[in-house]
Amino acid sequence: MVKKVLKFGGTSVGSIDRIQHVAGIIKREFEAGNQVIAIVSAMSGKTNDLINLSKNISENFDKRELDVLLSTGEQVSSSLLAGALINSDVKARTWLNWQIPILTEGEHSNSRIINMNINKINNFLKTGVAIIPGFQGISNNGDITTIGRGGSDATAVAVAKLFNADTCEIYTDVDGVYSTDPNKIPVAKKIERISYDEMLELSSLGAKVMQSSAVQTAMMYNIPLEVRSTFTDRKGTKIFDQDNIDYSKSVTGVAYSKDDAKITLIGVEDKPGVAANIFEPMNKAQINVDMVIQNISADQKTTDITFTIKRDDLLKTREILKANKNVVYKNITQNENVAKVSIVGAGMVSTPGITYKMFRGLADEKINILAISTSEIKLSVIIDEKNTLNAVKKLHTIFELD
Ligand code: ADP
Ligand code: ASP
Ligand code: MG
């Protein structure tokens, strides 16, 4: 008997017709003799609608109550799906976070699943399909929590791990992981097999087809994943621990995100400890600094320091800098209209000249690079937001991904 975890994203359950269609997929799997646990996202747009509702009350809506509110999106789609299955003569039921329970730790809106009770559901699976709303759990004091945007992927991986499932299939609105977002760059190519490392970089750098913390957990526990389409039967993309990675291609994919912001402190005194003084209070406030650039200015006494942070952290960062009496600077500028464009590929390790090729390509398009960061298998640049798609297209072409 094969135990399958099937996760259906927001678009896949975006209407009653689609929910009926998903019920058909599950029924087929169940009647083929598999045990099925389905993880369901909220209907597309629902989570954003709920966030907007809360903003009508307050921009700073209480975090605990926000999780109560947001968790309802997945409950709606789960119960509709269970109802559709029951209507087509398949035994099914929804298991809510507190009924299982799914235990989480961490702060509201950004919790992590740490455990769940598998016994009751395992019993149920002998005769029926279990539907679990994704994206949520409960804390050890019984509060409803959510686990970050796109978190149903992470629920699916956690369920696959804890239930020791044979497969974990991520059903979505594209038929696999592509060399870049196929909805934005139509010449993007489907990747048949991709390593955890590359997928983790791609998703952390903006390819939202998989949520990055889900990939991280899958990598940690060696849980193979398959990303595939809800709407076609085409073969999807396998994400797993590849022993023999194809190094013939230096770059596997191009990702981009628009959630960074850039800050420059102009005329900072150039002496030991100054960078530590700038970043210490930000670190305490858990603000993640991504890229840092320091220029020596003409007078050799002062320097300009540029760094990037998440756009959501901009206000808080400005407040912290203002309150920081240990750093003196002449001026401060910020730029929110930036994008991060990245190339990712395990083959980059062994291919010289990648950096030059990327910079040359962007220069040919007259795109100015505002900041750079590298790791073994990725190279990211910050550029003006308006050049994003142009840059992605160019890099996709010059690294032979079209
Ligand atoms: P779901 O609601 O099923 O979780 P998401 O919207 O979170 O789906 O993720 C699927 C979307 O990810 C696709 O519609 C596509 O636009 C986008 N995407 C971004 N980068 C990629 C990529 N490299 N490959 C495939 N899809 C990508
Ligand atoms: N509904 C949640 C979101 O929109 C979780 C998910 O869809 O995975 O982020
Ligand atoms: Mg998603």
CSV table of C-alpha atoms and ligand atoms in Angstrom, one decimal:
chain,number,residue,atom,x,y,z
A,1,MET,CA,0.0,0.0,0.0
A,2,VAL,CA,1.4,3.4,-1.1
A,3,LYS,CA,0.9,6.4,1.2
A,4,LYS,CA,0.7,9.6,-0.8
A,5,VAL,CA,0.7,13.2,0.3
A,6,LEU,CA,-0.9,15.4,-2.3
A,7,LYS,CA,-0.8,19.2,-1.9
A,8,PHE,CA,-3.1,21.4,-3.9
A,9,GLY,CA,-2.3,25.2,-4.2
A,10,GLY,CA,-4.6,28.1,-4.3
A,11,THR,CA,-5.3,28.2,-8.0
A,12,SER,CA,-6.0,24.4,-8.0
A,13,VAL,CA,-8.8,25.0,-5.6
A,14,GLY,CA,-9.8,28.5,-6.8
A,15,SER,CA,-13.4,27.7,-7.8
A,16,ILE,CA,-16.0,25.1,-7.2
A,17,ASP,CA,-15.3,23.5,-10.6
A,18,ARG,CA,-11.6,23.2,-9.7
A,19,ILE,CA,-12.4,21.7,-6.3
A,20,GLN,CA,-14.5,19.1,-8.1
A,21,HIS,CA,-11.6,18.5,-10.5
A,22,VAL,CA,-9.2,18.0,-7.5
A,23,ALA,CA,-11.7,15.7,-5.9
A,24,GLY,CA,-11.6,13.6,-9.1
A,25,ILE,CA,-7.7,13.4,-8.9
A,26,ILE,CA,-7.9,12.3,-5.2
A,27,LYS,CA,-10.7,9.8,-5.9
A,28,ARG,CA,-8.7,8.2,-8.7
A,29,GLU,CA,-5.6,7.8,-6.4
A,30,PHE,CA,-7.8,6.5,-3.5
A,31,GLU,CA,-9.6,4.0,-5.7
A,32,ALA,CA,-6.3,2.8,-7.1
A,33,GLY,CA,-5.6,1.5,-3.6
A,34,ASN,CA,-3.4,4.3,-2.2
A,35,GLN,CA,-3.7,5.9,1.1
A,36,VAL,CA,-4.2,9.7,0.5
A,37,ILE,CA,-3.6,12.7,2.7
A,38,ALA,CA,-4.5,15.9,0.9
A,39,ILE,CA,-3.0,19.2,2.0
A,40,VAL,CA,-5.0,22.2,0.8
A,41,SER,CA,-4.3,25.9,0.3
A,42,ALA,CA,-6.9,28.6,0.6
A,43,MET,CA,-8.8,29.4,-2.6
A,44,SER,CA,-6.6,31.8,-4.7
A,45,GLY,CA,-6.7,35.4,-3.5
A,46,LYS,CA,-8.4,34.4,-0.2
A,47,THR,CA,-5.5,34.9,2.1
A,48,ASN,CA,-4.8,38.4,0.6
A,49,ASP,CA,-8.5,39.3,1.0
A,50,LEU,CA,-8.4,38.3,4.6
A,51,ILE,CA,-5.2,40.4,5.2
A,52,ASN,CA,-6.9,43.4,3.6
A,53,LEU,CA,-10.0,42.9,5.8
A,54,SER,CA,-7.8,43.1,8.9
A,55,LYS,CA,-6.1,46.2,7.5
A,56,ASN,CA,-9.6,47.9,7.5
A,57,ILE,CA,-9.5,47.5,11.3
A,58,SER,CA,-5.8,48.4,11.8
A,59,GLU,CA,-2.6,48.4,9.8
A,60,ASN,CA,-1.1,46.9,12.9
A,61,PHE,CA,-3.8,44.2,13.5
A,62,ASP,CA,-3.1,42.0,16.5
A,63,LYS,CA,-0.9,39.1,15.4
A,64,ARG,CA,-2.7,36.4,17.3
A,65,GLU,CA,-6.0,37.4,15.9
A,66,LEU,CA,-4.5,37.7,12.4
A,67,ASP,CA,-3.6,34.0,12.5
A,68,VAL,CA,-7.1,33.1,13.6
A,69,LEU,CA,-8.4,35.0,10.7
A,70,LEU,CA,-6.0,33.7,8.1
A,71,SER,CA,-6.4,30.1,9.1
A,72,THR,CA,-10.0,30.2,8.0
A,73,GLY,CA,-9.0,30.4,4.3
A,74,GLU,CA,-7.7,26.9,4.3
A,75,GLN,CA,-10.6,25.6,6.4
A,76,VAL,CA,-13.0,26.8,3.7
A,77,SER,CA,-11.2,25.0,0.8
A,78,SER,CA,-10.6,21.9,2.9
A,79,SER,CA,-14.2,21.4,3.9
A,80,LEU,CA,-15.4,22.1,0.3
A,81,LEU,CA,-13.0,19.5,-1.0
A,82,ALA,CA,-14.0,16.9,1.7
A,83,GLY,CA,-17.7,17.6,0.8
A,84,ALA,CA,-17.0,17.1,-2.9
A,85,LEU,CA,-15.3,13.8,-2.1
A,86,ILE,CA,-18.1,12.6,0.1
A,87,ASN,CA,-20.6,13.6,-2.6
A,88,SER,CA,-18.7,11.4,-5.1
A,89,ASP,CA,-18.9,8.4,-2.6
A,90,VAL,CA,-15.4,8.6,-1.2
A,91,LYS,CA,-15.1,8.6,2.6
A,92,ALA,CA,-13.3,11.8,3.5
A,93,ARG,CA,-13.0,14.3,6.3
A,94,THR,CA,-11.1,17.5,7.3
A,95,TRP,CA,-8.7,17.3,10.1
A,96,LEU,CA,-8.2,20.8,11.6
A,97,ASN,CA,-4.9,21.9,13.2
A,98,TRP,CA,-6.2,21.4,16.8
A,99,GLN,CA,-8.0,18.2,16.0
A,100,ILE,CA,-4.7,16.4,15.0
A,101,PRO,CA,-3.0,18.4,16.6
A,102,ILE,CA,-0.2,20.0,14.5
A,103,LEU,CA,2.2,21.6,17.0
A,104,THR,CA,4.2,24.6,16.1
A,105,GLU,CA,6.8,26.8,17.7
A,106,GLY,CA,7.9,30.4,16.9
A,107,GLU,CA,6.1,33.7,16.6
A,108,HIS,CA,2.7,34.3,15.1
A,109,SER,CA,2.6,34.4,11.3
A,110,ASN,CA,6.0,32.8,11.1
A,111,SER,CA,5.8,29.6,13.1
A,112,ARG,CA,7.4,26.2,12.3
A,113,ILE,CA,5.7,22.8,12.5
A,114,ILE,CA,7.6,20.7,15.1
A,115,ASN,CA,5.3,17.7,15.5
A,116,MET,CA,1.9,16.2,14.9
A,117,ASN,CA,-0.1,13.2,16.2
A,118,ILE,CA,-0.3,10.7,13.4
A,119,ASN,CA,-2.2,7.9,15.1
A,120,LYS,CA,-5.8,9.0,14.6
A,121,ILE,CA,-5.3,9.9,10.9
A,122,ASN,CA,-3.3,6.8,10.2
A,123,ASN,CA,-6.3,4.7,11.4
A,124,PHE,CA,-8.6,6.8,9.3
A,125,LEU,CA,-6.5,6.4,6.2
A,126,LYS,CA,-7.4,2.7,6.1
A,127,THR,CA,-10.9,3.6,4.9
A,128,GLY,CA,-10.9,7.2,3.9
A,129,VAL,CA,-9.1,10.3,2.6
A,130,ALA,CA,-7.7,12.8,5.2
A,131,ILE,CA,-7.9,16.5,4.2
A,132,ILE,CA,-5.5,18.8,6.2
A,133,PRO,CA,-5.7,22.6,5.8
A,134,GLY,CA,-2.2,23.8,5.0
A,135,PHE,CA,-0.3,26.8,6.4
A,136,GLN,CA,-1.4,26.4,10.1
A,137,GLY,CA,-0.9,24.7,13.4
A,138,ILE,CA,-1.3,25.4,17.1
A,139,SER,CA,1.3,26.6,19.6
A,140,ASN,CA,1.9,24.7,22.8
A,141,ASN,CA,-0.5,27.1,24.6
A,142,GLY,CA,-3.2,26.3,22.2
A,143,ASP,CA,-3.2,29.4,20.0
A,144,ILE,CA,-3.8,29.1,16.3
A,145,THR,CA,-0.6,29.9,14.3
A,146,THR,CA,0.4,30.3,10.7
A,147,ILE,CA,3.7,29.3,9.2
A,148,GLY,CA,4.5,32.0,6.6
A,149,ARG,CA,3.1,32.8,3.1
A,150,GLY,CA,3.1,29.9,0.8
A,151,GLY,CA,3.2,27.7,3.9
A,152,SER,CA,1.0,24.9,2.6
A,153,ASP,CA,4.1,23.5,0.9
A,154,ALA,CA,5.8,23.3,4.3
A,155,THR,CA,2.7,21.6,5.8
A,156,ALA,CA,2.9,19.0,3.0
A,157,VAL,CA,6.5,18.3,3.5
A,158,ALA,CA,6.1,18.0,7.3
A,159,VAL,CA,3.2,15.7,6.9
A,160,ALA,CA,5.1,13.6,4.4
A,161,LYS,CA,8.0,13.3,6.9
A,162,LEU,CA,6.0,12.6,10.0
A,163,PHE,CA,3.6,10.1,8.3
A,164,ASN,CA,6.6,8.5,6.5
A,165,ALA,CA,4.8,8.9,3.2
A,166,ASP,CA,6.0,7.2,0.0
A,167,THR,CA,5.5,10.3,-2.1
A,168,CYS,CA,4.9,14.0,-1.7
A,169,GLU,CA,3.4,15.6,-4.8
A,170,ILE,CA,2.9,19.4,-5.1
A,171,TYR,CA,0.0,20.0,-7.5
A,172,THR,CA,0.0,23.6,-8.8
A,173,ASP,CA,-0.9,25.8,-11.8
A,174,VAL,CA,2.3,25.1,-13.7
A,175,ASP,CA,3.5,21.7,-14.8
A,176,GLY,CA,6.8,21.8,-13.0
A,177,VAL,CA,9.8,23.9,-12.0
A,178,TYR,CA,11.0,26.0,-15.0
A,179,SER,CA,14.3,27.7,-15.7
A,180,THR,CA,12.5,30.9,-14.7
A,181,ASP,CA,8.8,31.9,-14.2
A,182,PRO,CA,7.1,30.6,-17.3
A,183,ASN,CA,4.2,33.0,-16.8
A,184,LYS,CA,6.5,35.9,-17.2
A,185,ILE,CA,9.1,34.5,-19.6
A,186,PRO,CA,7.4,32.2,-22.0
A,187,VAL,CA,10.6,30.7,-23.4
A,188,ALA,CA,11.4,29.3,-20.0
A,189,LYS,CA,12.1,25.5,-20.1
A,190,LYS,CA,10.8,22.8,-17.8
A,191,ILE,CA,13.5,21.2,-15.6
A,192,GLU,CA,12.9,17.5,-15.3
A,193,ARG,CA,15.1,16.9,-12.2
A,194,ILE,CA,16.6,19.4,-9.8
A,195,SER,CA,18.8,19.1,-6.7
A,196,TYR,CA,17.5,20.3,-3.3
A,197,ASP,CA,20.4,22.8,-3.2
A,198,GLU,CA,19.5,24.4,-6.5
A,199,MET,CA,15.7,24.4,-5.7
A,200,LEU,CA,16.4,26.0,-2.3
A,201,GLU,CA,18.4,28.8,-3.8
A,202,LEU,CA,15.8,29.4,-6.5
A,203,SER,CA,12.9,29.5,-4.1
A,204,SER,CA,14.8,31.7,-1.5
A,205,LEU,CA,15.6,34.1,-4.4
A,206,GLY,CA,12.0,34.4,-5.6
A,207,ALA,CA,10.8,31.3,-7.5
A,208,LYS,CA,7.6,31.0,-5.5
A,209,VAL,CA,6.6,27.6,-7.2
A,210,MET,CA,8.0,26.0,-4.0
A,211,GLN,CA,8.2,27.7,-0.6
A,212,SER,CA,11.8,27.8,0.6
A,213,SER,CA,11.3,26.4,4.1
A,214,ALA,CA,9.5,23.4,2.6
A,215,VAL,CA,12.5,22.7,0.4
A,216,GLN,CA,14.8,23.1,3.3
A,217,THR,CA,12.9,20.5,5.4
A,218,ALA,CA,12.7,18.1,2.4
A,219,MET,CA,16.5,18.4,2.0
A,220,MET,CA,17.1,17.9,5.6
A,221,TYR,CA,15.1,14.7,5.8
A,222,ASN,CA,15.7,13.6,2.2
A,223,ILE,CA,12.1,13.6,1.2
A,224,PRO,CA,11.8,13.5,-2.6
A,225,LEU,CA,9.2,16.0,-4.0
A,226,GLU,CA,7.4,16.2,-7.3
A,227,VAL,CA,6.0,19.5,-8.6
A,228,ARG,CA,3.2,18.8,-11.2
A,229,SER,CA,0.2,20.3,-12.7
A,230,THR,CA,-3.4,20.0,-11.4
A,231,PHE,CA,-4.7,20.6,-14.9
A,232,THR,CA,-2.6,18.4,-17.1
A,233,ASP,CA,-1.2,14.9,-16.8
A,234,ARG,CA,2.2,15.9,-18.0
A,235,LYS,CA,5.3,14.7,-16.1
A,236,GLY,CA,6.4,17.2,-13.5
A,237,THR,CA,9.7,18.1,-11.9
A,238,LYS,CA,11.5,15.8,-9.4
A,239,ILE,CA,13.3,17.5,-6.6
A,240,PHE,CA,15.7,15.2,-4.8
A,241,ASP,CA,19.2,14.6,-3.6
A,242,GLN,CA,21.0,14.3,-6.9
A,243,ASP,CA,24.1,12.2,-6.8
A,244,ASN,CA,25.0,12.8,-10.4
A,245,ILE,CA,24.2,16.4,-11.1
A,246,ASP,CA,24.4,17.5,-14.7
A,247,TYR,CA,27.3,20.0,-14.6
A,248,SER,CA,27.2,20.5,-18.4
A,249,LYS,CA,25.0,23.5,-17.8
A,250,SER,CA,26.6,26.2,-15.6
A,251,VAL,CA,23.3,27.9,-14.8
A,252,THR,CA,20.0,26.0,-14.0
A,253,GLY,CA,17.7,28.9,-13.5
A,254,VAL,CA,17.1,32.6,-13.1
A,255,ALA,CA,15.0,33.9,-10.2
A,256,TYR,CA,13.9,37.4,-9.2
A,257,SER,CA,12.2,39.1,-6.3
A,258,LYS,CA,10.9,42.5,-5.6
A,259,ASP,CA,10.9,42.4,-1.8
A,260,ASP,CA,14.2,44.1,-1.1
A,261,ALA,CA,15.2,47.7,-0.3
A,262,LYS,CA,18.5,49.4,-0.4
A,263,ILE,CA,19.8,51.9,2.2
A,264,THR,CA,23.0,54.0,1.8
A,265,LEU,CA,24.7,55.8,4.7
A,266,ILE,CA,26.8,58.6,3.2
A,267,GLY,CA,29.8,60.0,5.0
A,268,VAL,CA,30.2,57.5,7.8
A,269,GLU,CA,33.4,57.9,9.8
A,270,ASP,CA,35.8,55.3,8.5
A,271,LYS,CA,37.2,53.6,11.6
A,272,PRO,CA,37.3,50.1,13.1
A,273,GLY,CA,34.0,48.9,14.5
A,274,VAL,CA,31.8,51.2,12.5
A,275,ALA,CA,30.1,48.4,10.6
A,276,ALA,CA,29.5,46.4,13.7
A,277,ASN,CA,28.0,49.5,15.4
A,278,ILE,CA,25.6,49.9,12.5
A,279,PHE,CA,24.5,46.3,12.3
A,280,GLU,CA,24.4,45.3,15.9
A,281,PRO,CA,21.0,46.9,16.8
A,282,MET,CA,19.5,45.6,13.6
A,283,ASN,CA,20.7,42.2,14.4
A,284,LYS,CA,19.1,42.4,17.8
A,285,ALA,CA,15.8,43.4,16.1
A,286,GLN,CA,16.2,40.3,13.9
A,287,ILE,CA,16.5,42.4,10.7
A,288,ASN,CA,18.3,40.4,8.1
A,289,VAL,CA,20.9,42.2,6.1
A,290,ASP,CA,21.6,40.7,2.7
A,291,MET,CA,24.2,42.6,0.7
A,292,VAL,CA,26.7,45.1,2.0
A,293,ILE,CA,29.0,47.4,0.0
A,294,GLN,CA,31.5,49.8,1.5
A,295,ASN,CA,33.2,52.5,-0.6
A,296,ILE,CA,36.2,54.6,0.6
A,297,SER,CA,35.5,58.2,-0.1
A,298,ALA,CA,38.0,60.7,-1.6
A,299,ASP,CA,39.0,62.2,1.8
A,300,GLN,CA,39.9,58.8,3.2
A,301,LYS,CA,38.3,59.7,6.5
A,302,THR,CA,34.7,58.9,5.7
A,303,THR,CA,33.0,56.1,3.8
A,304,ASP,CA,29.6,55.3,2.2
A,305,ILE,CA,28.0,52.1,3.3
A,306,THR,CA,25.2,50.5,1.3
A,307,PHE,CA,23.2,47.5,2.4
A,308,THR,CA,20.0,45.7,1.4
A,309,ILE,CA,17.2,44.5,3.7
A,310,LYS,CA,13.7,43.1,3.2
A,311,ARG,CA,11.4,45.9,2.0
A,312,ASP,CA,9.0,45.1,4.9
A,313,ASP,CA,11.8,45.9,7.4
A,314,LEU,CA,12.5,49.4,5.9
A,315,LEU,CA,10.5,51.4,8.4
A,316,LYS,CA,11.9,49.6,11.4
A,317,THR,CA,15.4,49.8,10.1
A,318,ARG,CA,15.1,53.6,9.6
A,319,GLU,CA,13.8,53.9,13.2
A,320,ILE,CA,16.7,51.8,14.5
A,321,LEU,CA,19.3,53.9,12.5
A,322,LYS,CA,17.8,57.1,13.8
A,323,ALA,CA,18.0,55.9,17.4
A,324,ASN,CA,21.6,54.6,17.0
A,325,LYS,CA,23.8,57.1,18.7
A,326,ASN,CA,27.0,55.1,18.0
A,327,VAL,CA,27.0,55.9,14.3
A,328,VAL,CA,27.5,59.3,12.8
A,329,TYR,CA,26.8,59.9,9.1
A,330,LYS,CA,26.2,62.9,6.9
A,331,ASN,CA,23.2,61.7,5.0
A,332,ILE,CA,21.0,58.7,4.4
A,333,THR,CA,19.2,57.6,1.2
A,334,GLN,CA,16.9,54.7,0.5
A,335,ASN,CA,15.6,53.0,-2.6
A,336,GLU,CA,12.6,50.7,-2.5
A,337,ASN,CA,12.2,50.4,-6.2
A,338,VAL,CA,14.8,47.8,-6.6
A,339,ALA,CA,14.7,44.1,-7.6
A,340,LYS,CA,17.0,41.2,-6.9
A,341,VAL,CA,17.9,39.1,-10.0
A,342,SER,CA,19.8,35.9,-9.5
A,343,ILE,CA,21.3,33.1,-11.5
A,344,VAL,CA,21.5,29.7,-9.8
A,345,GLY,CA,23.3,26.5,-10.8
A,346,ALA,CA,25.4,23.8,-9.2
A,347,GLY,CA,27.5,23.9,-12.4
A,348,MET,CA,28.6,27.4,-11.5
A,349,VAL,CA,31.2,26.0,-9.1
A,350,SER,CA,33.2,24.5,-11.9
A,351,THR,CA,32.7,27.0,-14.7
A,352,PRO,CA,35.0,30.0,-14.8
A,353,GLY,CA,33.8,33.4,-16.2
A,354,ILE,CA,30.2,33.2,-15.0
A,355,THR,CA,30.4,36.5,-13.1
A,356,TYR,CA,31.9,38.3,-16.1
A,357,LYS,CA,29.3,36.9,-18.4
A,358,MET,CA,26.5,38.1,-16.2
A,359,PHE,CA,27.9,41.6,-15.8
A,360,ARG,CA,28.6,41.9,-19.5
A,361,GLY,CA,25.1,40.8,-20.3
A,362,LEU,CA,23.5,43.4,-18.0
A,363,ALA,CA,25.9,46.1,-19.3
A,364,ASP,CA,24.9,45.3,-22.8
A,365,GLU,CA,21.3,46.0,-21.8
A,366,LYS,CA,22.5,49.3,-20.1
A,367,ILE,CA,21.3,47.9,-16.7
A,368,ASN,CA,23.2,49.4,-13.8
A,369,ILE,CA,24.2,47.0,-10.9
A,370,LEU,CA,23.5,48.5,-7.5
A,371,ALA,CA,24.8,45.7,-5.3
A,372,ILE,CA,26.2,42.1,-5.7
A,373,SER,CA,26.2,39.0,-3.6
A,374,THR,CA,27.6,35.6,-4.4
A,375,SER,CA,27.6,32.1,-3.0
A,376,GLU,CA,29.0,28.8,-4.5
A,377,ILE,CA,25.9,28.2,-6.6
A,378,LYS,CA,24.3,31.6,-7.0
A,379,LEU,CA,25.0,35.1,-8.1
A,380,SER,CA,22.6,37.9,-7.3
A,381,VAL,CA,22.5,41.5,-8.3
A,382,ILE,CA,20.3,44.4,-7.1
A,383,ILE,CA,19.1,46.5,-10.0
A,384,ASP,CA,16.4,49.1,-10.7
A,385,GLU,CA,13.0,47.4,-10.5
A,386,LYS,CA,11.9,48.7,-13.9
A,387,ASN,CA,14.7,46.6,-15.5
A,388,THR,CA,13.7,43.3,-13.9
A,389,LEU,CA,12.1,41.4,-16.8
A,390,ASN,CA,14.7,42.8,-19.2
A,391,ALA,CA,17.5,41.5,-17.0
A,392,VAL,CA,15.8,38.1,-16.5
A,393,LYS,CA,15.3,37.7,-20.3
A,394,LYS,CA,18.9,38.6,-21.1
A,395,LEU,CA,20.4,36.3,-18.5
A,396,HIS,CA,18.0,33.5,-19.6
A,397,THR,CA,19.3,33.9,-23.1
A,398,ILE,CA,23.0,34.3,-22.5
A,399,PHE,CA,23.1,31.3,-20.2
A,400,GLU,CA,21.5,29.2,-22.9
A,401,LEU,CA,18.2,28.5,-21.0
A,402,ASP,CA,15.8,29.7,-23.7
B,1,ADP,P1,0.3,27.4,-5.5
B,1,ADP,O1,-0.9,28.3,-5.3
B,1,ADP,O2,-0.1,26.2,-6.3
B,1,ADP,O3,1.1,27.2,-4.3
B,1,ADP,P2,2.2,29.4,-6.4
B,1,ADP,O4,1.5,30.6,-7.0
B,1,ADP,O5,2.6,29.6,-5.0
B,1,ADP,O6,1.2,28.2,-6.6
B,1,ADP,O7,3.4,29.0,-7.3
B,1,ADP,C1,3.2,28.7,-8.7
B,1,ADP,C2,3.7,29.9,-9.5
B,1,ADP,O8,5.1,30.1,-9.3
B,1,ADP,C3,3.5,29.8,-11.0
B,1,ADP,O9,2.2,30.1,-11.4
B,1,ADP,C4,4.6,30.7,-11.5
B,1,ADP,O10,4.1,31.9,-12.0
B,1,ADP,C5,5.5,31.0,-10.4
B,1,ADP,N1,6.9,30.7,-10.6
B,1,ADP,C6,7.9,31.5,-10.3
B,1,ADP,N2,9.1,31.0,-10.7
B,1,ADP,C7,8.8,29.8,-11.2
B,1,ADP,C8,9.7,28.7,-11.8
B,1,ADP,N3,11.0,28.9,-11.9
B,1,ADP,N4,9.1,27.6,-12.3
B,1,ADP,C9,7.7,27.5,-12.2
B,1,ADP,N5,6.9,28.5,-11.7
B,1,ADP,C10,7.5,29.6,-11.2
B,2,ASP,N1,-2.9,30.5,1.8
B,2,ASP,C1,-1.5,30.8,2.2
B,2,ASP,C2,-0.9,31.9,1.3
B,2,ASP,O1,-1.6,32.4,0.4
B,2,ASP,C3,-0.7,29.5,2.2
B,2,ASP,C4,-0.5,28.9,0.9
B,2,ASP,O2,-1.3,29.1,-0.1
B,2,ASP,O3,0.4,28.0,0.8
B,2,ASP,O4,0.2,32.3,1.6
B,3,MG,MG,2.6,28.3,-3.3
